[in-house]
C-alpha positions as a printed Julia matrix, in Angstrom:
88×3 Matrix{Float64}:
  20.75  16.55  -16.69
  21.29  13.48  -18.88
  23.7   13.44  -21.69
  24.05  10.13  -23.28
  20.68   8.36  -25.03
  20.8    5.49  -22.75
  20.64   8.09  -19.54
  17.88   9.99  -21.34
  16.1    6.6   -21.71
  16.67   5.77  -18.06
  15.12   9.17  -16.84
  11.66   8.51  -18.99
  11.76   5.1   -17.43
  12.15   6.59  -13.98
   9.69   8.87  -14.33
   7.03   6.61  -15.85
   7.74   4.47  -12.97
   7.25   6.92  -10.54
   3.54   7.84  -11.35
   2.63   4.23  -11.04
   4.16   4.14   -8.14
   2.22   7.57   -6.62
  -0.85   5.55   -7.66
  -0.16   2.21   -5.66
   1.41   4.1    -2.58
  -2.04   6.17   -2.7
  -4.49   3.38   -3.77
  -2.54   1.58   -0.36
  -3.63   4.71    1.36
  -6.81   4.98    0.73
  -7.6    1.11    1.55
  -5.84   1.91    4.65
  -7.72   5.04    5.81
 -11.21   3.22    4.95
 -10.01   0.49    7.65
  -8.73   3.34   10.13
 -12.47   4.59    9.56
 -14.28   1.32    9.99
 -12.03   0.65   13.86
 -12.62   4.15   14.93
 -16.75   3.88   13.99
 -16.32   0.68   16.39
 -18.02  -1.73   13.47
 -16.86  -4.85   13.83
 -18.21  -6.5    10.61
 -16.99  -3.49    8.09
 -13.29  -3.14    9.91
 -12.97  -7.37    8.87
 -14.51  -6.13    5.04
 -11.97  -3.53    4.55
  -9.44  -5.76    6.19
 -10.02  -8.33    3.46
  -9.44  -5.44    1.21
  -6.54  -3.61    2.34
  -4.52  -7.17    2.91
  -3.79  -7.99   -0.24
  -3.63  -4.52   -1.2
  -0.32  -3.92    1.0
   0.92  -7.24   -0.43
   0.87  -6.19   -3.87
   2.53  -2.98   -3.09
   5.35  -5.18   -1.35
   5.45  -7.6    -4.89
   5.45  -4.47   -7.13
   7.98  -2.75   -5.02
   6.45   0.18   -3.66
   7.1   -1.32   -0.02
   9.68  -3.43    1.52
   8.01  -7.18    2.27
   8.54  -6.54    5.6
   7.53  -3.42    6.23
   3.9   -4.7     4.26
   3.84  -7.68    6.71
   4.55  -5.52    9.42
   1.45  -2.85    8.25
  -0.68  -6.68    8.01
   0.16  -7.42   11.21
  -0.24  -4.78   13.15
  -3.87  -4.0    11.02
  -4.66  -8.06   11.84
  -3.8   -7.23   16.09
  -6.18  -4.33   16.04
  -9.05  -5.89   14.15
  -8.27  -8.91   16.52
  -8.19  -6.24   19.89
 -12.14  -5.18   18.74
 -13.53  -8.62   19.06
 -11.82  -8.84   22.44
């Protein structure tokens, strides 16, 4: 438990931080399971709409923190060769 103000401090901070966190990992989430659901129906033109909208959705989770830049480019990427693999 935290003994000095400035740890006490620290802890609300961490905890605030969490929850916003929660809500961009799941916002992230959602976008991505709305593009999962768009491949898997085999519709071309809604699996490139929700790819518009998940994209910069993973990158703003990478700029806020809530993923590594690399692991978001990686989740792009990899989102970018399926959508690519349906037109194919």
């Amino acid at each position: 438990m935290a003994n000095t103000p400035s740890a006490k401090k620290a802890a609300r901070k961490i905890e605030a931080r969490t929850e916003v966190n929660k809500s961009r990992r799941s916002r992230v989430r959602t976008f991505l399971r709305k593009f999962e659901d768009a491949v898997a129906s085999g519709d071309q033109a809604a699996a490139s709409l929700a790819f518009k909208a998940v994209e910069p959705e993973v990158m703003r989770a990478a700029s806020k923190g809530v993923f590594h830049k690399n692991t978001a480019s990686r989740k792009v990427s990899r989102l970018s060769a399926r959508l690519k693999s349906m037109s194919a």
